[in-house]
Amino acid sequence: MTEEKTLYTLLVYSENIAGILNQITAVFTRRQVNIESLNVSASSIPGLHKYTITAWSNEDQITKITRQIEKKIDVVKATFYRDEELYIRETGLYKLSTPDVMANPEISRTVRRNDAFITEVNPIYVIVMKSGRTEEIMTLYDKLNAFGCILQYTRSGRIAVTRSTQEEVSKYLEDRENDR
């Protein structure tokens, strides 16, 4: 019997060193785990970058992956989370056919009912932006797709913060400094 897979989010903190992203993704490749989304940005801690990585896995495998990533010399801290432990957002961009949107007012109503925003309109296309949880972005996609008006669509990688008052890496760095 195979163990049920869960979508995990890893938050990895490292110095901004060339090649570290390749080292991190290689850990997933060696374990034959596909990365679903990846977002890299500066963190709230000066000098550290934050990698937000999602992957379908089981707990044993994601624990091993996290440990292997943490062993990388330039990685400061790596931790995995389940969705309920994080505040998560993504952004979806939908390019819609302007003639279709103009011909069917229900398309605009659907955009508004789903808390999305029209950010650009020209004679050829309308750009709609929706921020929220993955499910909300996919729901709007399904509704708009039913109208047959989508010309292009993309979704950003996940961004996430923990539900605690500070980043876990802050506590880790503080403890490391006190041990010196």
XYZ file of N, CA and C in Angstrom:
540
model
N 0.848 -1.193 0.000
C 0.000 0.000 0.000
C 0.885 1.244 0.000
N 0.611 2.189 -0.888
C 1.412 3.416 -0.938
C 0.817 4.460 0.005
N 1.716 5.198 0.614
C 1.296 6.236 1.555
C 0.727 7.431 0.798
N -0.329 8.016 1.340
C -0.983 9.187 0.741
C -0.006 10.366 0.694
N -0.002 11.078 -0.427
C 0.877 12.240 -0.565
C 0.124 13.502 -0.176
N 0.852 14.433 0.410
C 0.333 15.714 0.862
C 1.146 16.810 0.197
N 0.513 17.952 -0.063
C 1.262 19.093 -0.583
C 1.930 19.795 0.597
N 3.250 19.760 0.606
C 4.033 20.418 1.650
C 4.654 21.687 1.088
N 4.850 22.651 1.983
C 5.562 23.879 1.638
C 6.834 23.921 2.467
N 7.955 24.051 1.785
C 9.235 24.202 2.471
C 9.622 25.671 2.438
N 10.049 26.173 3.573
C 10.616 27.513 3.645
C 12.101 27.329 3.928
N 12.920 27.778 2.996
C 14.368 27.603 3.088
C 14.995 28.990 3.115
N 15.894 29.207 4.063
C 16.593 30.486 4.181
C 18.069 30.259 3.898
N 18.631 31.111 3.058
C 20.054 30.987 2.750
C 20.632 32.363 2.471
N 21.942 32.394 2.447
C 22.611 33.594 1.982
C 22.396 33.653 0.480
N 22.541 34.818 -0.110
C 22.326 34.980 -1.540
C 23.603 34.601 -2.284
N 23.784 33.301 -2.480
C 24.994 32.764 -3.097
C 24.627 32.138 -4.440
N 25.399 32.430 -5.473
C 25.153 31.834 -6.786
C 25.268 30.311 -6.686
N 24.320 29.609 -7.286
C 24.359 28.154 -7.325
C 23.565 27.453 -6.246
N 23.125 28.174 -5.231
C 22.402 27.515 -4.124
C 21.050 26.975 -4.598
N 20.391 27.682 -5.499
C 19.111 27.192 -6.012
C 19.296 25.845 -6.709
N 20.365 25.718 -7.479
C 20.653 24.452 -8.149
C 20.890 23.332 -7.133
N 21.601 23.629 -6.065
C 21.859 22.635 -5.022
C 20.557 22.183 -4.358
N 19.662 23.133 -4.110
C 18.387 22.811 -3.459
C 17.517 21.960 -4.380
N 17.393 22.359 -5.639
C 16.533 21.603 -6.553
C 17.109 20.220 -6.839
N 18.426 20.076 -6.781
C 19.056 18.768 -7.000
C 18.632 17.756 -5.942
N 18.367 18.219 -4.731
C 17.902 17.317 -3.668
C 16.557 16.701 -4.066
N 15.675 17.513 -4.612
C 14.374 17.003 -5.065
C 14.554 16.033 -6.236
N 15.439 16.380 -7.169
C 15.677 15.541 -8.343
C 16.196 14.168 -7.933
N 17.157 14.129 -7.013
C 17.715 12.849 -6.566
C 16.649 11.962 -5.931
N 15.689 12.555 -5.272
C 14.618 11.782 -4.619
C 13.407 11.602 -5.526
N 13.511 12.083 -6.761
C 12.456 11.979 -7.770
C 11.127 12.573 -7.276
N 11.247 13.758 -6.674
C 10.082 14.519 -6.222
C 9.997 15.771 -7.078
N 8.847 15.981 -7.686
C 8.646 17.136 -8.552
C 8.318 18.377 -7.715
N 8.944 19.487 -8.037
C 8.621 20.760 -7.394
C 7.395 21.329 -8.095
N 6.349 21.609 -7.333
C 5.111 22.168 -7.893
C 5.230 23.665 -8.130
N 5.801 24.374 -7.150
C 6.023 25.811 -7.328
C 7.260 26.218 -6.545
N 7.853 27.319 -7.003
C 9.090 27.805 -6.407
C 9.086 29.321 -6.483
N 9.331 29.963 -5.355
C 9.410 31.413 -5.310
C 10.625 31.773 -4.475
N 11.438 32.677 -4.974
C 12.630 33.116 -4.255
C 12.569 34.627 -4.116
N 12.825 35.104 -2.896
C 12.830 36.549 -2.671
C 13.688 36.860 -1.448
N 13.953 38.145 -1.258
C 14.626 38.574 -0.036
C 13.685 38.281 1.129
N 14.238 37.977 2.283
C 13.409 37.737 3.465
C 13.378 39.000 4.328
N 12.705 38.912 5.451
C 12.650 40.056 6.368
C 13.953 40.215 7.142
N 14.869 39.271 6.988
C 16.151 39.319 7.677
C 17.217 39.755 6.676
N 17.870 40.880 6.919
C 18.875 41.380 5.973
C 19.938 40.324 5.667
N 20.244 40.169 4.391
C 21.267 39.232 3.967
C 20.784 37.815 3.706
N 19.524 37.523 4.058
C 18.992 36.176 3.830
C 17.896 36.197 2.774
N 17.914 35.182 1.934
C 16.858 35.000 0.945
C 15.955 33.856 1.381
N 14.706 33.945 0.971
C 13.700 32.947 1.352
C 13.223 32.230 0.097
N 13.285 30.919 0.138
C 12.806 30.057 -0.935
C 11.510 29.413 -0.438
N 10.451 29.598 -1.173
C 9.181 28.963 -0.844
C 8.952 27.899 -1.913
N 8.999 26.644 -1.490
C 8.945 25.514 -2.423
C 7.778 24.615 -2.038
N 6.961 24.233 -3.024
C 5.885 23.276 -2.738
C 6.146 21.993 -3.505
N 5.799 20.877 -2.862
C 5.969 19.565 -3.475
C 5.013 18.570 -2.842
N 4.500 17.658 -3.661
C 3.673 16.558 -3.166
C 4.602 15.464 -2.674
N 4.400 15.034 -1.436
C 5.276 14.024 -0.862
C 4.585 13.385 0.335
N 5.259 12.399 0.921
C 4.795 11.883 2.206
C 5.708 12.468 3.281
N 5.314 12.359 4.533
C 6.057 13.031 5.602
C 7.484 12.508 5.747
N 7.679 11.211 5.607
C 9.019 10.640 5.734
C 9.947 11.206 4.666
N 9.470 11.230 3.435
C 10.290 11.717 2.329
C 10.575 13.214 2.449
N 9.573 14.010 2.820
C 9.781 15.460 2.928
C 10.716 15.787 4.096
N 10.672 14.975 5.150
C 11.596 15.151 6.272
C 13.031 14.932 5.808
N 13.253 13.882 5.016
C 14.593 13.593 4.495
C 15.075 14.688 3.548
N 14.183 15.148 2.693
C 14.541 16.223 1.767
C 14.932 17.478 2.539
N 14.151 17.822 3.552
C 14.424 19.011 4.368
C 15.784 18.895 5.052
N 16.071 17.724 5.612
C 17.368 17.523 6.274
C 18.527 17.657 5.292
N 18.355 17.088 4.097
C 19.420 17.180 3.095
C 19.655 18.622 2.658
N 18.578 19.380 2.495
C 18.718 20.787 2.112
C 19.429 21.560 3.211
N 19.081 21.265 4.463
C 19.677 21.986 5.590
C 21.177 21.701 5.720
N 21.641 20.587 5.185
C 23.067 20.245 5.242
C 23.906 21.075 4.274
N 23.265 21.716 3.296
C 24.001 22.538 2.339
C 24.664 23.687 3.087
N 25.901 23.950 2.770
C 26.710 24.890 3.549
C 26.125 26.305 3.598
N 25.483 26.755 2.522
C 24.965 28.120 2.493
C 23.514 28.234 2.972
N 22.900 27.109 3.329
C 21.528 27.132 3.837
C 21.565 27.358 5.337
N 20.820 28.346 5.795
C 20.770 28.680 7.212
C 19.737 27.817 7.923
N 18.546 27.685 7.322
C 17.458 26.935 7.963
C 16.485 26.475 6.895
N 15.956 25.268 7.060
C 14.915 24.734 6.182
C 13.867 24.046 7.047
N 12.614 24.331 6.781
C 11.510 23.747 7.540
C 10.367 23.469 6.586
N 9.657 22.339 6.801
C 8.482 22.054 5.978
C 7.207 22.267 6.801
N 6.134 22.613 6.090
C 4.857 22.927 6.725
C 3.707 22.319 5.937
N 2.607 22.117 6.634
C 1.335 21.796 5.979
C 0.601 23.130 5.785
N -0.377 23.133 4.879
C -1.088 24.375 4.547
C -1.675 25.083 5.767
N -2.226 24.330 6.713
C -2.884 24.971 7.855
C -1.914 25.700 8.779
N -0.615 25.473 8.624
C 0.392 26.123 9.456
C 0.897 27.439 8.857
N 0.390 27.782 7.674
C 0.897 28.943 6.950
C -0.232 29.849 6.489
N 0.108 31.098 6.238
C -0.768 32.022 5.523
C -0.220 32.043 4.101
N -1.034 31.602 3.143
C -0.577 31.347 1.785
C -1.331 32.212 0.787
N -0.610 32.711 -0.215
C -1.250 33.443 -1.312
C -0.513 33.164 -2.616
N -1.274 33.269 -3.704
C -0.751 33.197 -5.066
C -1.476 34.268 -5.857
N -1.001 34.518 -7.063
C -1.675 35.447 -7.956
C -1.898 34.759 -9.296
N -3.090 34.930 -9.833
C -3.402 34.427 -11.158
C -3.614 35.594 -12.104
N -3.114 35.475 -13.321
C -3.359 36.460 -14.375
C -4.102 35.764 -15.506
N -5.184 36.378 -15.926
C -6.034 35.828 -16.970
C -6.119 36.862 -18.096
N -5.737 36.477 -19.308
C -5.898 37.358 -20.463
C -7.152 36.880 -21.183
N -8.151 37.760 -21.234
C -9.448 37.420 -21.822
C -9.652 38.177 -23.123
N -10.427 37.622 -24.002
C -10.771 38.263 -25.266
C -11.724 39.427 -25.010
N -11.318 40.642 -25.384
C -12.175 41.817 -25.189
C -13.516 41.666 -25.919
N -13.540 41.217 -27.182
C -14.851 41.046 -27.833
C -15.776 40.094 -27.069
N -15.228 39.017 -26.511
C -16.049 38.085 -25.729
C -16.562 38.736 -24.440
N -15.672 39.491 -23.773
C -16.073 40.159 -22.521
C -17.159 41.194 -22.802
N -17.015 41.940 -23.898
C -18.009 42.961 -24.245
C -19.349 42.335 -24.655
N -19.308 41.171 -25.270
C -20.532 40.520 -25.751
C -21.295 39.798 -24.639
N -20.597 39.486 -23.537
C -21.244 38.723 -22.467
C -20.991 39.384 -21.115
N -21.943 40.172 -20.600
C -21.749 40.861 -19.321
C -21.567 39.908 -18.132
N -21.933 38.651 -18.297
C -21.771 37.674 -17.209
C -20.292 37.427 -16.910
N -19.438 37.629 -17.892
C -17.995 37.454 -17.667
C -17.495 38.494 -16.666
N -17.852 39.749 -16.850
C -17.444 40.817 -15.917
C -18.032 40.585 -14.535
N -19.285 40.130 -14.486
C -19.905 39.831 -13.191
C -19.150 38.701 -12.479
N -18.732 37.706 -13.234
C -17.980 36.591 -12.648
C -16.664 37.092 -12.071
N -15.985 37.978 -12.786
C -14.733 38.558 -12.291
C -14.987 39.268 -10.965
N -16.008 40.126 -10.908
C -16.305 40.885 -9.683
C -16.732 39.971 -8.536
N -17.581 38.986 -8.809
C -18.063 38.067 -7.758
C -16.929 37.253 -7.143
N -15.864 37.093 -7.873
C -14.719 36.310 -7.390
C -13.585 37.180 -6.862
N -13.907 38.441 -6.564
C -12.944 39.380 -5.979
C -11.666 39.523 -6.810
N -11.823 39.502 -8.115
C -10.699 39.720 -9.027
C -10.784 41.142 -9.564
N -9.706 41.595 -10.183
C -9.642 42.969 -10.664
C -9.259 42.998 -12.133
N -9.913 43.864 -12.870
C -9.522 44.115 -14.251
C -8.427 45.171 -14.199
N -7.247 44.819 -14.687
C -6.101 45.724 -14.569
C -5.745 46.420 -15.878
N -6.224 45.877 -17.009
C -5.956 46.510 -18.297
C -7.035 46.097 -19.283
N -7.413 47.056 -20.110
C -8.391 46.788 -21.166
C -7.896 47.453 -22.444
N -7.909 46.718 -23.530
C -7.645 47.293 -24.840
C -8.558 46.578 -25.839
N -8.563 46.969 -27.095
C -9.517 46.370 -28.042
C -9.351 44.859 -28.256
N -8.189 44.322 -27.918
C -7.930 42.907 -28.179
C -8.119 42.039 -26.943
N -7.623 42.526 -25.789
C -7.694 41.693 -24.586
C -7.954 42.510 -23.331
N -8.403 41.787 -22.309
C -8.635 42.318 -20.972
C -7.759 41.488 -20.032
N -7.014 42.158 -19.156
C -6.204 41.446 -18.170
C -6.936 41.480 -16.831
N -7.103 40.304 -16.255
C -7.750 40.153 -14.947
C -6.715 39.572 -13.989
N -6.676 40.106 -12.770
C -5.758 39.617 -11.751
C -6.555 39.172 -10.534
N -6.188 38.013 -10.004
C -6.842 37.467 -8.807
C -5.760 37.000 -7.853
N -5.798 37.493 -6.616
C -4.893 37.009 -5.575
C -5.701 36.213 -4.574
N -5.111 35.147 -4.064
C -5.804 34.325 -3.081
C -5.155 32.965 -2.966
N -5.920 32.045 -2.426
C -5.451 30.662 -2.298
C -5.532 29.978 -3.663
N -4.768 28.945 -3.829
C -4.716 28.210 -5.096
C -6.114 27.824 -5.570
N -6.930 27.321 -4.656
C -8.276 26.862 -5.014
C -9.124 28.004 -5.576
N -8.993 29.196 -5.001
C -9.764 30.352 -5.463
C -9.334 30.760 -6.874
N -8.049 30.700 -7.129
C -7.529 31.075 -8.445
C -7.967 30.061 -9.499
N -7.921 28.792 -9.125
C -8.340 27.737 -10.056
C -9.855 27.778 -10.291
N -10.624 28.112 -9.275
C -12.080 28.222 -9.427
C -12.422 29.303 -10.433
N -11.772 30.471 -10.326
C -12.025 31.538 -11.287
C -11.605 31.103 -12.691
N -10.483 30.410 -12.779
C -10.055 29.907 -14.090
C -11.149 29.022 -14.702
N -11.663 28.083 -13.917
C -12.695 27.169 -14.417
C -13.946 27.926 -14.876
N -14.336 28.937 -14.092
C -15.533 29.715 -14.450
C -15.310 30.510 -15.744
N -14.140 31.157 -15.856
C -13.853 31.935 -17.064
C -13.660 31.023 -18.277
N -13.040 29.898 -18.058
C -12.807 28.947 -19.146
C -14.132 28.423 -19.717
N -15.135 28.315 -18.864
C -16.453 27.860 -19.316
C -17.061 28.839 -20.333
N -16.669 30.105 -20.253
C -17.134 31.103 -21.223
C -16.345 31.034 -22.539
N -15.224 30.333 -22.549
C -14.407 30.225 -23.750
C -13.690 31.512 -24.114
N -13.405 32.351 -23.118
C -12.847 33.673 -23.396
C -11.370 33.812 -23.012
N -10.759 32.769 -22.450
C -9.371 32.879 -21.985
C -8.407 32.739 -23.157
N -7.568 33.761 -23.323
C -6.518 33.732 -24.337
C -5.210 33.189 -23.748
N -4.921 33.595 -22.503
C -3.728 33.136 -21.785
C -4.038 33.100 -20.296
N -3.273 32.281 -19.599
C -3.449 32.178 -18.151
C -2.113 31.780 -17.536
N -1.817 32.332 -16.370
C -0.653 31.906 -15.597
C -0.932 32.125 -14.122
N -0.226 31.361 -13.305
C -0.371 31.474 -11.855
C 1.024 31.570 -11.261
N 1.188 32.442 -10.292
C 2.496 32.622 -9.658
C 2.811 31.433 -8.759
N 4.051 31.386 -8.327
C 4.406 30.434 -7.280
C 3.807 30.910 -5.965
N 3.701 30.002 -5.055
C 3.141 30.280 -3.737
C 4.082 31.185 -2.951
N 3.487 32.135 -2.238
C 4.234 32.874 -1.223
C 3.566 32.546 0.102
N 4.362 32.485 1.164
C 3.813 32.046 2.442
C 4.589 32.644 3.598
N 3.882 32.885 4.681
C 4.496 33.247 5.958
C 3.900 32.323 7.012
N 4.674 32.060 8.048
C 4.172 31.202 9.117
C 3.124 31.953 9.919
N 2.349 31.222 10.655
C 1.319 31.835 11.497
C 1.887 32.326 12.825
N 3.188 32.099 13.078
C 3.816 32.600 14.303
C 4.144 34.082 14.138
N 4.525 34.721 15.223
C 4.762 36.165 15.196
C 6.070 36.549 14.527
N 7.013 35.622 14.415
C 8.273 35.917 13.740
C 8.671 34.729 12.873
N 9.569 34.978 11.942
C 10.036 33.883 11.104
C 10.828 32.917 11.965
N 10.609 31.626 11.734
C 11.289 30.606 12.534
C 12.798 30.754 12.482
N 13.303 31.210 11.369
C 14.740 31.380 11.230
C 15.258 32.457 12.191
N 14.427 33.423 12.569
C 14.844 34.465 13.524
C 15.202 33.841 14.866
N 14.362 32.939 15.350
C 14.609 32.246 16.617
C 15.870 31.388 16.503
N 16.010 30.705 15.376
C 17.187 29.866 15.145
C 18.463 30.711 15.182
N 18.458 31.844 14.488
C 19.644 32.718 14.455
C 19.942 33.286 15.836
N 18.891 33.645 16.571
C 19.065 34.174 17.930
C 19.700 33.109 18.833
N 19.198 31.884 18.766
C 19.751 30.800 19.576
C 21.204 30.506 19.197
N 21.487 30.549 17.895
C 22.848 30.294 17.410
C 23.806 31.368 17.920
N 23.346 32.607 17.922
C 24.169 33.723 18.411
C 24.415 33.584 19.912
N 23.404 33.165 20.667
C 23.561 32.988 22.130
C 24.499 31.831 22.485
N 24.611 30.844 21.582
C 25.492 29.705 21.832
C 26.968 30.034 21.624
N 27.244 31.153 20.987
C 28.647 31.531 20.716
C 29.354 32.008 21.911
